[in-house]
Tab-separated table of C-alpha atoms in Angstrom:
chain	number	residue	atom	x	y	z
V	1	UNK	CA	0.000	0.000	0.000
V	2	UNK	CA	1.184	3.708	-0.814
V	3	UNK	CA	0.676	6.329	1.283
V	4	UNK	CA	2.186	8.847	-0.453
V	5	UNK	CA	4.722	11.300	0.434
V	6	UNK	CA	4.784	14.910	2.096
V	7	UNK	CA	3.638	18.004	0.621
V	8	UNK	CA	6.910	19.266	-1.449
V	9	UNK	CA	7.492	15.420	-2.041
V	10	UNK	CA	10.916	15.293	0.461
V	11	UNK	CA	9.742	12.086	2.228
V	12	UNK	CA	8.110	8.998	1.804
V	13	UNK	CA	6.012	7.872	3.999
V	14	UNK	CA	7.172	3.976	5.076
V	15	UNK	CA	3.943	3.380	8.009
V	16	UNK	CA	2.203	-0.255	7.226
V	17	UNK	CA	-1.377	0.986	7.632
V	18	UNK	CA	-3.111	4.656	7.352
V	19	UNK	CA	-6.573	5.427	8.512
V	20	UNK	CA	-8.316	8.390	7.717
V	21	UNK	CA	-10.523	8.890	10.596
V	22	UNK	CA	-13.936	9.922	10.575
V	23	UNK	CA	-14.396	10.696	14.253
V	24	UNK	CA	-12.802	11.290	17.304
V	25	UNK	CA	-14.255	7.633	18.267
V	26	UNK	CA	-12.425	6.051	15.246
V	27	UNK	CA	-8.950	7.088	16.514
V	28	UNK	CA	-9.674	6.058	20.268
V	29	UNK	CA	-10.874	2.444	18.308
V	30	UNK	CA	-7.898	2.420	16.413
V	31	UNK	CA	-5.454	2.980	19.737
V	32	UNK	CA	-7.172	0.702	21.642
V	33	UNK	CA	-7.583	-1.916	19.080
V	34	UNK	CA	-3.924	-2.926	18.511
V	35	UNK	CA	-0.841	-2.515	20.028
V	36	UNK	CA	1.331	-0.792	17.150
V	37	UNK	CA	2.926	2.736	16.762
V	38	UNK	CA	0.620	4.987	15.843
V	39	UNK	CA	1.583	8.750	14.588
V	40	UNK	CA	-0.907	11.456	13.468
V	41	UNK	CA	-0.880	12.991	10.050
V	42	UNK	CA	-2.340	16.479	9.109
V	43	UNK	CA	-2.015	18.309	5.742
V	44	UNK	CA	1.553	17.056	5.045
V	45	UNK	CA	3.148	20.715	5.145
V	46	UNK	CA	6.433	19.117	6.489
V	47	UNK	CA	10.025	17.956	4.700
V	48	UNK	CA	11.188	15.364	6.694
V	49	UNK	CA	10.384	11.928	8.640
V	50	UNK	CA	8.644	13.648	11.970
V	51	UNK	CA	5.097	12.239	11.294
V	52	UNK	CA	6.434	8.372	9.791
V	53	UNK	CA	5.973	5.470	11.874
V	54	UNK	CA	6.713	1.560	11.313
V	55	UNK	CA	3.095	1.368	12.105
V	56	UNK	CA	0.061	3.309	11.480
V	57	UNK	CA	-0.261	6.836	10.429
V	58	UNK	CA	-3.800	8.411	11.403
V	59	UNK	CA	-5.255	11.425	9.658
V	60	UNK	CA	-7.677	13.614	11.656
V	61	UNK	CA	-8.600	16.215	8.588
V	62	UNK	CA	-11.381	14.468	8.366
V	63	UNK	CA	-13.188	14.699	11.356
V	64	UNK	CA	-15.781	17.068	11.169
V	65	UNK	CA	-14.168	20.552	13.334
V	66	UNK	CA	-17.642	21.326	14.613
V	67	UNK	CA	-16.021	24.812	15.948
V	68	UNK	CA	-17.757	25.835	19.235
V	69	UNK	CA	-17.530	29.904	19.606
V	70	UNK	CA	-17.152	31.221	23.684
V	71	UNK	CA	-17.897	34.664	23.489
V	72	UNK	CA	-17.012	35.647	26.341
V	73	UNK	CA	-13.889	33.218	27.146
V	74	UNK	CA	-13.012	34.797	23.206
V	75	UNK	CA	-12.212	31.212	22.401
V	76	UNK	CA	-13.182	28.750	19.814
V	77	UNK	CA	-12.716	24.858	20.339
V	78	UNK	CA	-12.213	23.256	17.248
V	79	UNK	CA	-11.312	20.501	15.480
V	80	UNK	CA	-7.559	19.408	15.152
V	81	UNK	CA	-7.554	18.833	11.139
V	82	UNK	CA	-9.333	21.884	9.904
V	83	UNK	CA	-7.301	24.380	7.848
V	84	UNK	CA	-6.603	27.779	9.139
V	85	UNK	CA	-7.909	29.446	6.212
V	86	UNK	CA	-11.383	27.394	7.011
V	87	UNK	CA	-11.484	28.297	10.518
V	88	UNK	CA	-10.672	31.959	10.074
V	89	UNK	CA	-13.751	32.282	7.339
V	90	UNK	CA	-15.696	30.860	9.951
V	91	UNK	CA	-14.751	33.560	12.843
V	92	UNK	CA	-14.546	36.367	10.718
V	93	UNK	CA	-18.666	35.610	9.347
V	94	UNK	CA	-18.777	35.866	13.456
V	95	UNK	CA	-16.854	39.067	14.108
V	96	UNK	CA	-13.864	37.491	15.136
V	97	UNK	CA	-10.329	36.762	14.570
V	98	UNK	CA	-7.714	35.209	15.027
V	99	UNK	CA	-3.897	37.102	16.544
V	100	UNK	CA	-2.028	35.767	13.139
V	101	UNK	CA	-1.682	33.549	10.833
V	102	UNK	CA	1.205	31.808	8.692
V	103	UNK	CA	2.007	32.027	4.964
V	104	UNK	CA	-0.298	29.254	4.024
V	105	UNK	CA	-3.715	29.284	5.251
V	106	UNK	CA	-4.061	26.083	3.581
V	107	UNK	CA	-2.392	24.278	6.846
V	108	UNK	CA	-3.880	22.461	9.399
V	109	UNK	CA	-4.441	23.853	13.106
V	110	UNK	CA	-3.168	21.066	14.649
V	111	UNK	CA	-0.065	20.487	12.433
V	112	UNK	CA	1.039	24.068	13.043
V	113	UNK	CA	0.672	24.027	16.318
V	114	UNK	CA	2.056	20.625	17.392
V	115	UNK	CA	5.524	21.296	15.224
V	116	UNK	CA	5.553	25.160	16.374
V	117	UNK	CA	4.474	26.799	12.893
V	118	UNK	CA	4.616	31.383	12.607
V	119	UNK	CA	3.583	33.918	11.021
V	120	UNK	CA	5.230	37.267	11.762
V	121	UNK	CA	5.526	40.250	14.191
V	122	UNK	CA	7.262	41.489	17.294
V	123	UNK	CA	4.334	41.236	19.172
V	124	UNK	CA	3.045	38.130	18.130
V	125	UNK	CA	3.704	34.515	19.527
V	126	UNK	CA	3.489	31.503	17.204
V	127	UNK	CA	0.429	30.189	16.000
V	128	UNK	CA	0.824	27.533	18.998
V	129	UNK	CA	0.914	30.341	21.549
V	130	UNK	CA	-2.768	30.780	21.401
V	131	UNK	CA	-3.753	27.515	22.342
V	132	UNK	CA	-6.022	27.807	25.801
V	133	UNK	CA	-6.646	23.930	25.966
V	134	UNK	CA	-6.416	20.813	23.950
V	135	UNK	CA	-7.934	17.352	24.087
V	136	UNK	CA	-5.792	14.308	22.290
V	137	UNK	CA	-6.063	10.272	22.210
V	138	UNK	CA	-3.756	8.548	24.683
V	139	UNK	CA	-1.780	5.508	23.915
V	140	UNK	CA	-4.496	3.720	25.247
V	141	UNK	CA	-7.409	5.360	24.135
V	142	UNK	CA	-8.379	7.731	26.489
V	143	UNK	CA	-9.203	10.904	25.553
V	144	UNK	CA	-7.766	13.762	27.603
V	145	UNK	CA	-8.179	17.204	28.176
V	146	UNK	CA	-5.121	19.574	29.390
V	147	UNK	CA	-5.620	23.242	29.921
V	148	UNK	CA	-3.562	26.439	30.162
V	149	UNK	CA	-2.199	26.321	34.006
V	150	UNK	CA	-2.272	22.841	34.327
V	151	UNK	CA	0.816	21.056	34.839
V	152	UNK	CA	2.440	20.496	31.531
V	153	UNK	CA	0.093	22.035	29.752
V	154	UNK	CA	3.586	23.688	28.269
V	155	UNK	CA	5.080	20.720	26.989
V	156	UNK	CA	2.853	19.775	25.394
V	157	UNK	CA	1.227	22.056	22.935
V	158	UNK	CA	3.948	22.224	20.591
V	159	UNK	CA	4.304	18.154	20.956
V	160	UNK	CA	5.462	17.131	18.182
V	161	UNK	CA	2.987	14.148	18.072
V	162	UNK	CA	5.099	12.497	21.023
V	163	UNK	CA	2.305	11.957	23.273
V	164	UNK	CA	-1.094	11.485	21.500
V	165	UNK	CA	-3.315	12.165	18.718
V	166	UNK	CA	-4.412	15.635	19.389
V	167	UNK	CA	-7.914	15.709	18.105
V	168	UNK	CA	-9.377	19.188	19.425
V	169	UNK	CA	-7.625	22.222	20.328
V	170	UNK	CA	-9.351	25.755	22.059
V	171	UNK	CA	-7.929	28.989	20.463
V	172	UNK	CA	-7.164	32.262	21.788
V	173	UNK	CA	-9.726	34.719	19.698
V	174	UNK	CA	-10.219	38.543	19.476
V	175	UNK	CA	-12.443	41.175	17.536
V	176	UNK	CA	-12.012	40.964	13.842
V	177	UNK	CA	-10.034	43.526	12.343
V	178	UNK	CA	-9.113	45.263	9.075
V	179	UNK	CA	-5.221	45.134	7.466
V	180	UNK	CA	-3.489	46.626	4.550
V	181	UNK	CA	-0.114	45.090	2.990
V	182	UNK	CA	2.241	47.351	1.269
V	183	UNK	CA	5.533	46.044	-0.350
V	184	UNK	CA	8.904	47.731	-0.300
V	185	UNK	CA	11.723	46.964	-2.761
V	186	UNK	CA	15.364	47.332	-2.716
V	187	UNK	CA	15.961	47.737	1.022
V	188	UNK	CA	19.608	48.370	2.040
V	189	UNK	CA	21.332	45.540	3.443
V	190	UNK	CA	22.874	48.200	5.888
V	191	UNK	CA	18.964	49.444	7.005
V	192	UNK	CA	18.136	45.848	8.131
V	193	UNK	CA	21.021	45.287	9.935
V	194	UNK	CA	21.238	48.663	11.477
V	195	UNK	CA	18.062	48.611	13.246
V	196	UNK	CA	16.077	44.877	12.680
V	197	UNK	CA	14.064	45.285	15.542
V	198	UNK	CA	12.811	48.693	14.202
V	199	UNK	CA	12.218	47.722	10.286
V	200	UNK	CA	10.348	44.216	11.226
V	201	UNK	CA	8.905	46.387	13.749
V	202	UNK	CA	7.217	48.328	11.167
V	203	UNK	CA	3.613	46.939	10.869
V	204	UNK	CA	1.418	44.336	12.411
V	205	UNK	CA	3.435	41.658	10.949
V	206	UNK	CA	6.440	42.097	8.627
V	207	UNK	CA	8.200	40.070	6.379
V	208	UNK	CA	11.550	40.640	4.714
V	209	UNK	CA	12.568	38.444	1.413
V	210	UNK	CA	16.462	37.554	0.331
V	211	UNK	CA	18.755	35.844	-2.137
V	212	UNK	CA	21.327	36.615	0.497
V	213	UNK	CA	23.781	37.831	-2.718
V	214	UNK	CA	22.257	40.848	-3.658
V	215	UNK	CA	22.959	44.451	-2.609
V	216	UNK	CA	19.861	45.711	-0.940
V	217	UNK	CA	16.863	43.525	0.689
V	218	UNK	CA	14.625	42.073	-2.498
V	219	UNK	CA	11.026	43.018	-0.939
V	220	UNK	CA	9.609	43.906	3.040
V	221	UNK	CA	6.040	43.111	3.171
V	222	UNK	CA	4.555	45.665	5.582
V	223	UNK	CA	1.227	43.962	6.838
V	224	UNK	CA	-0.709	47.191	9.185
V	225	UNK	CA	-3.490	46.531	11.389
V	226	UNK	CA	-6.162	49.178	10.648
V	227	UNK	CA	-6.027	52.025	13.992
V	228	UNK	CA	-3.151	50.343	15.448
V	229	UNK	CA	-0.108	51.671	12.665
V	230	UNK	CA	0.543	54.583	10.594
V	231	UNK	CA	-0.307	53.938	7.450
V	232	UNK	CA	3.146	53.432	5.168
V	233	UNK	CA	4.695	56.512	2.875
V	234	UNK	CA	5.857	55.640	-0.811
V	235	UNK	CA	9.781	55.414	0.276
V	236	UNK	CA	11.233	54.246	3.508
V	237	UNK	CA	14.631	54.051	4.899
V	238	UNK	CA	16.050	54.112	0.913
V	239	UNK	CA	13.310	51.437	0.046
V	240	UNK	CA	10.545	51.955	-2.525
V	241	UNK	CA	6.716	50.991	-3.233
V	242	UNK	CA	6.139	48.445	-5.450
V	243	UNK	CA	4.637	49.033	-8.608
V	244	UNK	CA	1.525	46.951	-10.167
V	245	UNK	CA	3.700	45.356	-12.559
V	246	UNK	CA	6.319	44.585	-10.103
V	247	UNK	CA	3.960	42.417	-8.153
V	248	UNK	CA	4.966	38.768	-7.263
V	249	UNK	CA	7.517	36.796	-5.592
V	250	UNK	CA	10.449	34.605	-6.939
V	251	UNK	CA	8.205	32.465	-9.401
V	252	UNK	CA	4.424	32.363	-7.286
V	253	UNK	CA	1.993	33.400	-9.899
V	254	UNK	CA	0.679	36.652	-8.455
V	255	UNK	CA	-3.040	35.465	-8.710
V	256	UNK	CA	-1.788	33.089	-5.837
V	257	UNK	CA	-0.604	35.893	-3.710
V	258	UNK	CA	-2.973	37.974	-1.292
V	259	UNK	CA	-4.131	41.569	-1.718
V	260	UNK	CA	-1.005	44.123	-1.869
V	261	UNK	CA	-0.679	47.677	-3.014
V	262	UNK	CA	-1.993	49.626	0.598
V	263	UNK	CA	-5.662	47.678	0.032
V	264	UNK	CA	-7.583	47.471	3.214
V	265	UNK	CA	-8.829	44.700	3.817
V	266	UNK	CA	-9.899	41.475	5.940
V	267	UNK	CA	-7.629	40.013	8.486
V	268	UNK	CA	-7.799	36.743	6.906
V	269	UNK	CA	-7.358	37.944	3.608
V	270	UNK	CA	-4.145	39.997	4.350
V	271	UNK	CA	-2.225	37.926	6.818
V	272	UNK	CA	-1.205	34.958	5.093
V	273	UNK	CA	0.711	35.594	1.983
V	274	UNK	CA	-1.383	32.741	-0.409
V	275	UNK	CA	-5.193	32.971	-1.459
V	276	UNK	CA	-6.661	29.876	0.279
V	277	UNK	CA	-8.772	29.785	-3.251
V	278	UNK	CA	-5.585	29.478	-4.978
V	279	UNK	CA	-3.912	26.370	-3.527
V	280	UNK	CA	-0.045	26.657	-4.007
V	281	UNK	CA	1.223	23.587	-6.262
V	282	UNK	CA	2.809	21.188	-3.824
V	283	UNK	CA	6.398	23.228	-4.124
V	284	UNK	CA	9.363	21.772	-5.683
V	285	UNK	CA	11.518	22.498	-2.848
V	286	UNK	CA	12.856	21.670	-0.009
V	287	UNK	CA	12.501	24.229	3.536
V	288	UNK	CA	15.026	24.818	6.350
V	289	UNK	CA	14.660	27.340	9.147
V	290	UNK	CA	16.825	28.178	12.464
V	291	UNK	CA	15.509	30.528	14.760
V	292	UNK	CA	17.544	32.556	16.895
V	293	UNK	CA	17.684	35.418	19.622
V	294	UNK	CA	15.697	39.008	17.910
V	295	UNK	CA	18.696	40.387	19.777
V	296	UNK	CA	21.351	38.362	18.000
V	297	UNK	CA	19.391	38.618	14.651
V	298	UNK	CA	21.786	41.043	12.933
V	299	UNK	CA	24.808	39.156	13.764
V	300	UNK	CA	23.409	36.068	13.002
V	301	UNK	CA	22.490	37.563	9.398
V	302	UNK	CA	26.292	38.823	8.746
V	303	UNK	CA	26.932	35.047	9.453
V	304	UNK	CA	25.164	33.567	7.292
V	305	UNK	CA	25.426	36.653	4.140
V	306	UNK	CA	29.120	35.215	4.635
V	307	UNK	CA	27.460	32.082	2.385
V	308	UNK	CA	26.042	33.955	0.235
V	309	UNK	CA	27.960	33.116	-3.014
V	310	UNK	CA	27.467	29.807	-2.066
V	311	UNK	CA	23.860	29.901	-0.921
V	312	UNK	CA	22.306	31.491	-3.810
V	313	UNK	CA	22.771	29.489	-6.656
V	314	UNK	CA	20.387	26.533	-4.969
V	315	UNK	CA	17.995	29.319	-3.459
V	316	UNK	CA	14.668	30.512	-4.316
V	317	UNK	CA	14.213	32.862	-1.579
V	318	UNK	CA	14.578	33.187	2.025
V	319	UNK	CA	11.863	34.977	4.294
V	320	UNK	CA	12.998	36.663	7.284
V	321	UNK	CA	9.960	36.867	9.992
V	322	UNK	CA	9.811	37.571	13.857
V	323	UNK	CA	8.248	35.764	16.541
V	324	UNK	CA	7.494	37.366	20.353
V	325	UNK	CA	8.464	34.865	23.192
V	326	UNK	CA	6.427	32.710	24.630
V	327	UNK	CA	6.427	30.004	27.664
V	328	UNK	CA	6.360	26.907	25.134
V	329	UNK	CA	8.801	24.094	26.168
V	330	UNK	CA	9.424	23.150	22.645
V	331	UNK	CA	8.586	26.321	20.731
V	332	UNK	CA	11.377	28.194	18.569
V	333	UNK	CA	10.888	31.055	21.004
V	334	UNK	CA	10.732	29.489	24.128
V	335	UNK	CA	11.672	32.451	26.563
V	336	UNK	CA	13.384	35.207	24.069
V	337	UNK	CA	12.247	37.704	21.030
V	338	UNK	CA	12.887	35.135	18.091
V	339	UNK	CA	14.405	35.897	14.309
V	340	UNK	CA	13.340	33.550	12.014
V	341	UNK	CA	15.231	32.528	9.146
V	342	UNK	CA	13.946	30.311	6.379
V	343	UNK	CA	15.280	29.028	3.328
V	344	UNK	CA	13.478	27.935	0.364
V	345	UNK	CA	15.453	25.350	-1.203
V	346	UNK	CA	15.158	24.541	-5.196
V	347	UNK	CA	14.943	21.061	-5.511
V	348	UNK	CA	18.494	19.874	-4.781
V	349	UNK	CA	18.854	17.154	-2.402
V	350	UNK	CA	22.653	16.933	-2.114
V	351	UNK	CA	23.407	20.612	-2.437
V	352	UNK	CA	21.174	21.599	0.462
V	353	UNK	CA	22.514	18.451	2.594
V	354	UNK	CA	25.876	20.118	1.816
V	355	UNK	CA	24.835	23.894	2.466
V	356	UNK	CA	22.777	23.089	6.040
V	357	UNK	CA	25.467	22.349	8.176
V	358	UNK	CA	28.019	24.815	6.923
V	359	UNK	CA	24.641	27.310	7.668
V	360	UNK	CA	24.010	25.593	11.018
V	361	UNK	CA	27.995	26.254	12.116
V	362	UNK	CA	27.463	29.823	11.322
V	363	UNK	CA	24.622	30.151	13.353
V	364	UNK	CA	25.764	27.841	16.414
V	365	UNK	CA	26.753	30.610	18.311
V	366	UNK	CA	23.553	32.066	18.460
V	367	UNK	CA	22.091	29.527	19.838
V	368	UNK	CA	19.942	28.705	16.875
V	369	UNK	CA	16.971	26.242	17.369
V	370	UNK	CA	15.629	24.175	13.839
V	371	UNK	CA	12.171	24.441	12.780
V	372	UNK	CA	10.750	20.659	13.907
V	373	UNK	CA	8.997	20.264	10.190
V	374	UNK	CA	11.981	21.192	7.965
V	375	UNK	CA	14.848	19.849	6.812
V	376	UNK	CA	18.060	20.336	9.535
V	377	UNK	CA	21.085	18.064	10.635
V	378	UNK	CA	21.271	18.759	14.000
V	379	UNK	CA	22.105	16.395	16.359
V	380	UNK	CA	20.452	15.350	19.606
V	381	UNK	CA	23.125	17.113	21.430
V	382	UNK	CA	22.792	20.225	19.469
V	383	UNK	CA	19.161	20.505	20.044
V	384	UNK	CA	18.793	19.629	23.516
V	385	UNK	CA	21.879	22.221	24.142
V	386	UNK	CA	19.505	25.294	22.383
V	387	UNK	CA	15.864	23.616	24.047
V	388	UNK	CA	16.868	23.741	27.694
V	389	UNK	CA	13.001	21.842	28.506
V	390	UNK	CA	13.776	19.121	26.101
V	391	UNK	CA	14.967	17.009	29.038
V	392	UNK	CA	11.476	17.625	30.656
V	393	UNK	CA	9.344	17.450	27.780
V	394	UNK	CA	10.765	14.133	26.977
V	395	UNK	CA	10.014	12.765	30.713
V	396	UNK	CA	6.991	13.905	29.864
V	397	UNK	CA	6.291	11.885	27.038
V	398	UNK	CA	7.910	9.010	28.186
V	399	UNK	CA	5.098	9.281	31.783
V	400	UNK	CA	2.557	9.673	29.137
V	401	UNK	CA	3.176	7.008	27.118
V	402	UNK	CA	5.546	4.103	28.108
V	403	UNK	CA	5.392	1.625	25.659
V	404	UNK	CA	6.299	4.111	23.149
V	405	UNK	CA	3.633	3.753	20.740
V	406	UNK	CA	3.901	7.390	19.636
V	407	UNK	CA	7.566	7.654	19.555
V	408	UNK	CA	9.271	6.967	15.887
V	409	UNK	CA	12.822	7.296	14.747
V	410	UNK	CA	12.898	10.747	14.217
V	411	UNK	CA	11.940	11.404	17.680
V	412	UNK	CA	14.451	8.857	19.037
V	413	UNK	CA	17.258	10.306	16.863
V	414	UNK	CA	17.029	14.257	17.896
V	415	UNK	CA	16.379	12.661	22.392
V	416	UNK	CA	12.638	14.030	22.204
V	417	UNK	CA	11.828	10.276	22.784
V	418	UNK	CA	14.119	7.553	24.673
């Protein structure tokens, strides 16, 4: 039996069985029915082995996400395998929102959240970081509930799958509100660097874009909440407006590509960067990302532009975004202001095995923790030396699940599982 592959096509999946479940019942029937590994699948979004198993992969984007609003908790509990984009039509026909969302609203909720998925802005945690509660499948079949101030409630939202099939998750939600997205062009190198905190502090949620090799910063996509920013010039710090016919990025058609050009317009509909009526073809790539300290961010940059001759030639672009800190054992940033910076590979296997460890040297000073769903060669050692809770998420784990039936090699090989 084939089960296919993940979304960019970087791994096959090697599990014996898959069941696409139908109900929250199906998955409990399914853990307590056998005895074999089990690992949850979502949309696929990932480019490496974290979701394989020996035994059974389960997919939950199925189950109906029967969303239940609380007004006045502002949270919605909803199912673990609907797509952001689904959920945030649903809110905003409510008048309400979400705090972000990431590039591709085309992602499951609890995919993102479980592997620590952004989008951007100083002020804004990961998409994990407004999870109030989930509920997931035990190894045994029990279904559990852990909330926000409960012990370990910390470990183990951004799980990684370790534990349990999350099947529900409760959301953090606020009034619905109105953004605009205006693109700059041909930022100086020496602007970014000079003052990062203060040009990806520029809007709501900001986004800078790179071939590392050129001379000034390819495009900065200004996303401004509506009464909360002042509303963008046509130049800033050297850059310029884009112009209609300027409009796109690397090779995305533009009709993929959300609402630019100073448009107001839905939260939803501004946020992400795709159209979730345009579905992205499943990218010839390959992704890597490292997040490190917003304080280190510009050093950590000079590092890496070091690479740049070398870098470029197997690059389609690299996104620059910011995450605020959060309390997240497991998150990329757990306890400090957090740079992200993410490569989009062109299809090139043994250059990009090559280029990530000469890029992981030059940011091992920083401290720089990989992005769970993307490709990295970090070691266990590594990793648990940048995630100072790994040693307590993975007791965790292990107390949750003994026999190991949600652990896999991937897990094993980085010490998130014994």
């Amino acid at each position: 039996m084939s089960i296919g592959a993940t979304w960019a096509g970087t791994h096959t999946f090697h599990a014996s069985g898959h069941v696409e479940a139908a109900s929250i019942e199906q998955v409990q029937e399914l853990l307590t029915g056998s005895n074999g590994p089990v690992r949850a699948l979502g949309t696929r979004h990932s480019f490496n082995d974290l979701a394989d198993t020996a035994g059974t992969l389960v997919t939950v984007t199925g189950i109906p996400a029967d969303p239940v609003l609380d007004e006045e908790a502002r949270t919605v509990t909803v199912g673990a395998g609907v797509r952001y984009g689904v959920l945030a039509a649903w809110l905003h026909e409510r008048g309400w929102a979400l705090h972000n969302m990431g590039s591709l609203p085309h992602i499951s909720v609890g995919g993102a959240v479980a592997t620590g998925t952004h989008g951007s802005g100083l002020t804004n945690g990961c998409l994990a970081d407004a999870v109030a509660a989930l509920q997931f499948v035990g190894a045994r079949g029990a279904l559990r509930t852990v909330a926000r101030g409960q012990d370990g409630f910390e470990g183990l939202v951004v799980g990684l799958g370790a534990y349990g099939v999350v099947v529900r998750l409760t959301l953090d939600i606020q009034p619905a509100y109105m953004v605009r997205q205006d693109v700059y062009r041909g930022l100086p190198w020496s602007a970014l660097l000079e003052d990062l905190p203060g040009v990806m502090g520029a809007g709501y949620s900001v986004s800078a874009f790179t071939t590392w090799d050129e001379d000034t910063v390819q495009q900065v996509w200004r996303k401004t909440r509506i009464g909360a920013g002042e509303a963008p010039g046509s130049s800033w710090l050297g850059s310029r407006l884009e112009t209609p016919e300027e409009s796109g990025l690397v090779d995305a058609d533009p009709a993929q590509l959300t609402v630019r050009g100073g448009v107001e317009g839905p939260w939803l509909e501004r946020l992400p960067h795709f159209r979730l009526d345009h579905t992205p073809s499943n990218g010839d790539e390959i992704q890597t990302e490292y997040f490190v300290a917003l304080e280190d961010g510009a050093d950590a940059l000079v590092a890496v532009r070091a690479l740049a001759a070398d870098i470029a030639p197997h690059l389609l672009v690299t996104e620059l975004r910011t995450l605020a800190a959060d309390e997240l054992w497991l998150s990329g940033a757990y306890r400090r202001d957090t740079l992200a910076i993410h490569f989009t590979w062109k299809n090139r296997p043994a250059e990009v095995a090559s280029l990530t460890p000469r890029i992981e040297d030059a940011l091992a000073p920083f401290g720089a923790r990989p992005h769970w769903g993307k490709v990295h060669t970090m070691t266990a050692d590594a990793v648990a030396a940048v995630h100072p809770q790994l040693a307590q998420a993975r007791l965790l784990f292990e107390a949750l699940d003994p026999t190991g039936r949600f652990a896999n090699a991937h897990l094993r090989r980085l010490g998130i599982r014994a």
